[in-house]
mmCIF file of C-alpha atoms in Angstrom:
data_model
loop_
_atom_site.group_PDB
_atom_site.id
_atom_site.type_symbol
_atom_site.label_atom_id
_atom_site.label_comp_id
_atom_site.label_asym_id
_atom_site.label_seq_id
_atom_site.Cartn_x
_atom_site.Cartn_y
_atom_site.Cartn_z
ATOM 1 C CA MET A 283 18.228 -21.990 -23.708
ATOM 2 C CA HIS A 284 19.627 -19.486 -26.002
ATOM 3 C CA VAL A 285 23.717 -19.099 -25.620
ATOM 4 C CA VAL A 286 25.609 -16.068 -26.558
ATOM 5 C CA VAL A 287 29.117 -16.128 -26.845
ATOM 6 C CA ASN A 288 30.539 -12.612 -26.438
ATOM 7 C CA ALA A 289 34.097 -11.506 -26.759
ATOM 8 C CA ALA A 290 36.850 -8.460 -28.013
ATOM 9 C CA THR A 291 39.539 -9.975 -29.762
ATOM 10 C CA SER A 292 42.743 -7.711 -31.248
ATOM 11 C CA ALA A 293 43.165 -7.948 -34.824
ATOM 12 C CA ASP A 294 44.939 -11.296 -34.818
ATOM 13 C CA GLY A 295 42.666 -12.958 -32.584
ATOM 14 C CA LYS A 296 44.201 -12.687 -29.102
ATOM 15 C CA LEU A 297 41.836 -11.714 -25.940
ATOM 16 C CA SER A 298 45.110 -10.545 -24.051
ATOM 17 C CA SER A 299 48.623 -10.408 -23.789
ATOM 18 C CA ARG A 300 50.605 -13.626 -23.090
ATOM 19 C CA ARG A 301 50.762 -12.068 -19.109
ATOM 20 C CA ARG A 302 46.752 -12.808 -19.380
ATOM 21 C CA GLU A 303 46.506 -9.198 -18.386
ATOM 22 C CA GLN A 304 43.221 -7.520 -19.215
ATOM 23 C CA ILE A 305 44.023 -4.981 -22.192
ATOM 24 C CA ALA A 306 41.359 -2.388 -23.418
ATOM 25 C CA ILE A 307 40.724 -3.431 -26.953
ATOM 26 C CA SER A 308 37.302 -2.086 -27.213
ATOM 27 C CA GLY A 309 36.223 1.612 -26.459
ATOM 28 C CA GLU A 310 33.128 3.399 -25.021
ATOM 29 C CA LYS A 311 30.663 2.275 -27.899
ATOM 30 C CA ASP A 312 31.582 -1.465 -27.424
ATOM 31 C CA PHE A 313 30.931 -1.345 -23.751
ATOM 32 C CA ALA A 314 27.805 0.156 -23.818
ATOM 33 C CA ARG A 315 26.807 -2.660 -26.446
ATOM 34 C CA VAL A 316 28.023 -5.527 -24.148
ATOM 35 C CA ASP A 317 26.222 -3.556 -20.876
ATOM 36 C CA ARG A 318 23.208 -3.853 -23.414
ATOM 37 C CA LEU A 319 23.820 -7.209 -23.938
ATOM 38 C CA ARG A 320 24.149 -8.091 -20.212
ATOM 39 C CA ALA A 321 21.168 -6.123 -19.508
ATOM 40 C CA ASP A 322 19.227 -8.539 -22.017
ATOM 41 C CA SER A 323 20.339 -11.740 -20.412
ATOM 42 C CA ASP A 324 19.466 -13.900 -17.503
ATOM 43 C CA ALA A 325 22.824 -14.434 -16.572
ATOM 44 C CA VAL A 326 26.637 -13.804 -17.796
ATOM 45 C CA VAL A 327 29.264 -16.695 -17.616
ATOM 46 C CA VAL A 328 32.947 -17.031 -17.153
ATOM 47 C CA GLY A 329 35.261 -19.461 -16.562
ATOM 48 C CA VAL A 330 37.156 -19.273 -13.411
ATOM 49 C CA GLY A 331 40.403 -18.252 -14.914
ATOM 50 C CA THR A 332 38.632 -15.136 -16.074
ATOM 51 C CA VAL A 333 37.555 -14.969 -12.241
ATOM 52 C CA LEU A 334 41.495 -15.259 -11.109
ATOM 53 C CA ALA A 335 42.889 -13.036 -13.896
ATOM 54 C CA ASP A 336 40.594 -10.164 -13.973
ATOM 55 C CA ASP A 337 38.199 -10.349 -11.230
ATOM 56 C CA PRO A 338 35.002 -9.200 -12.774
ATOM 57 C CA SER A 339 31.754 -8.119 -11.195
ATOM 58 C CA LEU A 340 29.831 -8.853 -14.264
ATOM 59 C CA THR A 341 26.714 -6.053 -13.579
ATOM 60 C CA VAL A 342 24.930 -4.156 -16.046
ATOM 61 C CA LYS A 343 26.347 -0.492 -15.262
ATOM 62 C CA ASP A 344 23.640 1.683 -17.040
ATOM 63 C CA GLU A 345 20.898 2.937 -14.254
ATOM 64 C CA GLN A 346 18.511 3.068 -17.193
ATOM 65 C CA LEU A 347 18.959 -0.785 -18.132
ATOM 66 C CA CYS A 348 18.778 -1.706 -14.762
ATOM 67 C CA GLU A 349 15.855 0.159 -14.503
ATOM 68 C CA ARG A 350 14.199 -1.308 -17.769
ATOM 69 C CA ARG A 351 14.976 -4.808 -15.905
ATOM 70 C CA ARG A 352 12.893 -3.765 -12.823
ATOM 71 C CA GLU A 353 9.849 -2.736 -15.115
ATOM 72 C CA GLN A 354 9.775 -6.267 -16.570
ATOM 73 C CA GLY A 355 9.815 -8.032 -13.579
ATOM 74 C CA ASP A 356 13.276 -9.336 -13.952
ATOM 75 C CA PRO A 357 15.912 -8.833 -11.109
ATOM 76 C CA GLU A 358 18.102 -5.455 -11.014
ATOM 77 C CA GLN A 359 21.292 -7.487 -12.449
ATOM 78 C CA PRO A 360 21.591 -10.673 -14.332
ATOM 79 C CA ALA A 361 22.733 -13.993 -12.322
ATOM 80 C CA ARG A 362 26.430 -14.513 -12.728
ATOM 81 C CA ILE A 363 27.288 -17.999 -13.047
ATOM 82 C CA VAL A 364 31.449 -19.234 -12.840
ATOM 83 C CA VAL A 365 32.363 -22.814 -14.332
ATOM 84 C CA ASP A 366 34.982 -23.689 -11.798
ATOM 85 C CA SER A 367 35.523 -27.460 -12.085
ATOM 86 C CA THR A 368 37.859 -27.754 -8.595
ATOM 87 C CA GLY A 369 36.222 -24.778 -6.504
ATOM 88 C CA ARG A 370 39.217 -22.227 -7.261
ATOM 89 C CA THR A 371 36.992 -18.966 -6.936
ATOM 90 C CA PRO A 372 38.014 -16.697 -4.084
ATOM 91 C CA THR A 373 35.535 -16.005 -1.676
ATOM 92 C CA ASP A 374 36.204 -12.544 -2.060
ATOM 93 C CA ALA A 375 35.853 -12.370 -5.771
ATOM 94 C CA ALA A 376 33.626 -9.528 -7.001
ATOM 95 C CA ILE A 377 31.447 -12.337 -8.616
ATOM 96 C CA VAL A 378 30.348 -14.011 -5.515
ATOM 97 C CA ASP A 379 29.422 -9.992 -3.884
ATOM 98 C CA ASP A 380 26.020 -9.369 -2.679
ATOM 99 C CA ALA A 381 25.298 -7.174 -5.914
ATOM 100 C CA ALA A 382 23.457 -10.006 -7.895
ATOM 101 C CA SER A 383 22.974 -13.982 -7.108
ATOM 102 C CA THR A 384 25.645 -15.874 -8.366
ATOM 103 C CA TYR A 385 26.023 -20.082 -9.183
ATOM 104 C CA VAL A 386 29.065 -22.052 -9.271
ATOM 105 C CA CYS A 387 29.161 -25.022 -11.489
ATOM 106 C CA LEU A 388 31.831 -27.809 -10.214
ATOM 107 C CA SER A 389 32.684 -30.953 -10.685
ATOM 108 C CA GLU A 390 32.714 -33.798 -7.895
ATOM 109 C CA ALA A 391 36.467 -33.221 -7.839
ATOM 110 C CA ALA A 392 35.927 -30.162 -5.825
ATOM 111 C CA PRO A 393 37.381 -30.389 -2.361
ATOM 112 C CA VAL A 394 34.670 -30.630 0.325
ATOM 113 C CA ASP A 395 36.237 -27.229 2.277
ATOM 114 C CA ARG A 396 35.850 -25.071 -1.048
ATOM 115 C CA ARG A 397 32.506 -26.596 -1.317
ATOM 116 C CA MET A 398 31.662 -25.030 2.040
ATOM 117 C CA ASP A 399 33.370 -21.725 1.359
ATOM 118 C CA LEU A 400 31.578 -21.359 -1.484
ATOM 119 C CA ALA A 401 27.747 -22.046 -0.433
ATOM 120 C CA ASP A 402 28.206 -19.330 2.099
ATOM 121 C CA ARG A 403 28.202 -17.248 -1.094
ATOM 122 C CA ALA A 404 26.532 -18.956 -3.991
ATOM 123 C CA GLU A 405 24.222 -21.665 -5.199
ATOM 124 C CA LEU A 406 26.347 -24.689 -6.243
ATOM 125 C CA VAL A 407 25.745 -26.986 -9.564
ATOM 126 C CA THR A 408 27.685 -29.677 -9.143
ATOM 127 C CA ALA A 409 28.195 -32.109 -12.697
ATOM 128 C CA GLY A 410 30.748 -34.429 -14.232
ATOM 129 C CA GLU A 411 33.598 -36.072 -12.130
ATOM 130 C CA ASP A 412 36.743 -34.365 -12.692
ATOM 131 C CA ARG A 413 35.813 -31.162 -14.771
ATOM 132 C CA VAL A 414 32.394 -29.685 -15.065
ATOM 133 C CA ASP A 415 29.807 -31.642 -17.714
ATOM 134 C CA LEU A 416 28.682 -28.271 -19.473
ATOM 135 C CA LEU A 417 25.726 -30.107 -20.870
ATOM 136 C CA ARG A 418 24.432 -31.238 -17.512
ATOM 137 C CA ALA A 419 25.521 -27.996 -15.592
ATOM 138 C CA PHE A 420 23.722 -25.797 -18.424
ATOM 139 C CA ALA A 421 20.561 -28.211 -18.103
ATOM 140 C CA ALA A 422 20.659 -27.438 -14.302
ATOM 141 C CA LEU A 423 20.891 -23.967 -15.012
ATOM 142 C CA GLU A 424 17.729 -23.836 -17.594
ATOM 143 C CA ALA A 425 15.755 -25.629 -14.931
ATOM 144 C CA ALA A 426 16.824 -22.951 -12.726
ATOM 145 C CA GLY A 427 15.142 -20.235 -14.742
ATOM 146 C CA LEU A 428 18.128 -19.064 -16.714
ATOM 147 C CA GLU A 429 17.388 -18.960 -20.497
ATOM 148 C CA ARG A 430 19.217 -16.492 -22.076
ATOM 149 C CA ILE A 431 22.659 -16.922 -21.670
ATOM 150 C CA MET A 432 25.488 -14.801 -22.150
ATOM 151 C CA VAL A 433 29.074 -15.969 -22.040
ATOM 152 C CA GLU A 434 32.244 -13.500 -21.320
ATOM 153 C CA GLY A 435 35.255 -16.156 -21.709
ATOM 154 C CA GLY A 436 37.761 -16.750 -21.482
ATOM 155 C CA GLY A 437 38.863 -19.192 -24.401
ATOM 156 C CA GLU A 438 39.143 -22.662 -22.593
ATOM 157 C CA LEU A 439 35.523 -22.192 -21.634
ATOM 158 C CA ILE A 440 34.640 -21.083 -25.088
ATOM 159 C CA PHE A 441 36.120 -23.856 -26.746
ATOM 160 C CA SER A 442 34.491 -25.843 -24.207
ATOM 161 C CA LEU A 443 31.138 -24.703 -25.020
ATOM 162 C CA PHE A 444 31.644 -25.156 -29.025
ATOM 163 C CA GLU A 445 32.946 -28.914 -27.905
ATOM 164 C CA ALA A 446 29.597 -29.677 -26.309
ATOM 165 C CA GLY A 447 27.254 -28.128 -29.178
ATOM 166 C CA LEU A 448 25.745 -25.292 -26.653
ATOM 167 C CA VAL A 449 26.648 -22.062 -28.640
ATOM 168 C CA ASP A 450 23.952 -20.761 -30.770
ATOM 169 C CA GLU A 451 25.603 -17.364 -31.231
ATOM 170 C CA LEU A 452 29.098 -15.780 -31.654
ATOM 171 C CA ARG A 453 29.409 -12.213 -31.189
ATOM 172 C CA VAL A 454 33.275 -10.735 -31.823
ATOM 173 C CA PHE A 455 34.173 -7.206 -31.447
ATOM 174 C CA VAL A 456 37.546 -7.482 -33.618
ATOM 175 C CA GLY A 457 39.980 -4.204 -32.411
ATOM 176 C CA PRO A 458 42.414 -2.327 -34.088
ATOM 177 C CA THR A 459 45.447 -3.998 -32.271
ATOM 178 C CA VAL A 460 47.843 -6.564 -32.452
ATOM 179 C CA ILE A 461 48.805 -8.424 -29.525
ATOM 180 C CA GLY A 462 50.911 -11.632 -30.768
ATOM 181 C CA GLY A 463 52.334 -14.141 -29.110
ATOM 182 C CA ARG A 464 52.594 -18.281 -29.105
ATOM 183 C CA ASP A 465 50.796 -17.857 -25.463
ATOM 184 C CA ALA A 466 48.566 -15.498 -25.325
ATOM 185 C CA PRO A 467 44.928 -16.446 -25.033
ATOM 186 C CA THR A 468 42.615 -16.866 -28.204
ATOM 187 C CA LEU A 469 38.976 -16.910 -28.429
ATOM 188 C CA ALA A 470 38.495 -20.612 -28.502
ATOM 189 C CA ASP A 471 41.857 -22.425 -26.779
ATOM 190 C CA GLY A 472 41.442 -25.817 -24.924
ATOM 191 C CA ASP A 473 42.435 -28.844 -27.026
ATOM 192 C CA GLY A 474 41.083 -27.625 -30.414
ATOM 193 C CA PHE A 475 39.284 -29.333 -32.996
ATOM 194 C CA VAL A 476 40.868 -31.680 -35.940
ATOM 195 C CA ALA A 477 37.897 -32.911 -37.534
ATOM 196 C CA GLU A 478 34.248 -31.902 -37.695
ATOM 197 C CA PHE A 479 34.644 -28.259 -36.883
ATOM 198 C CA PRO A 480 31.820 -26.059 -35.863
ATOM 199 C CA THR A 481 30.508 -23.942 -38.775
ATOM 200 C CA LEU A 482 29.005 -20.714 -38.493
ATOM 201 C CA THR A 483 26.862 -18.502 -40.774
ATOM 202 C CA LEU A 484 27.297 -14.741 -40.931
ATOM 203 C CA GLU A 485 24.520 -12.606 -39.775
ATOM 204 C CA SER A 486 26.373 -8.983 -39.755
ATOM 205 C CA LEU A 487 28.886 -6.733 -39.854
ATOM 206 C CA GLU A 488 29.371 -3.272 -38.397
ATOM 207 C CA ARG A 489 32.123 -1.071 -37.981
ATOM 208 C CA VAL A 490 32.224 0.372 -34.512
ATOM 209 C CA ASP A 491 35.046 2.900 -34.158
ATOM 210 C CA ASP A 492 38.198 1.959 -35.720
ATOM 211 C CA GLY A 493 36.925 -2.058 -35.713
ATOM 212 C CA ALA A 494 34.221 -4.198 -36.471
ATOM 213 C CA LEU A 495 31.567 -5.938 -34.601
ATOM 214 C CA LEU A 496 30.605 -9.734 -36.344
ATOM 215 C CA ILE A 497 27.544 -11.442 -35.671
ATOM 216 C CA TRP A 498 27.679 -15.438 -36.587
ATOM 217 C CA ARG A 499 24.863 -17.983 -35.894
ATOM 218 C CA ALA A 500 26.417 -21.134 -35.013
ATOM 219 C CA ASP A 501 25.019 -23.766 -37.711
ATOM 220 C CA GLY A 502 24.394 -26.453 -34.822
#
């Protein structure tokens, strides 16, 4: 499995404001890049916080990219994956519509009624007691044939993936704006590291409009 974390941050490293509302950090050129990255993936992953805040569909928008996927023998859309320990994903969320297949990763703490509701809308993957065990969940996803994984946030999930040693690549568009706020989400939130910090090797740096796209390889 190859896991790519993709994010857009402000110049001060924020994903959005302290209100956790969606903010347009990048422009059309970067949107097109993200669409291509989705099209090259078997699945796109977000945490349930992103689902509740933004209600994303996580689908490829460019019809030519969809056609290319069909010609390659792939489903028109990559699968969508939600990491959701307690089953908070709404059954009317865009991510569980019929535009593409969806997997919801739960822990054993998810209530039975929520499991039953979500089972009508998605494939369920249970791993972990109180929180989703990402190593076990991603192993199950890989066994289901999902090998090229794109992660789109949020900060809690990204931190947890680094903590689990699952990240192979980090792509960040840094936009020309400052958001600020001690409570605003950052690229990697969670508990934070205090030792043995994950290290990265810079693969490329490209100017995109008035921002910059940085691509790092995780050193393992």
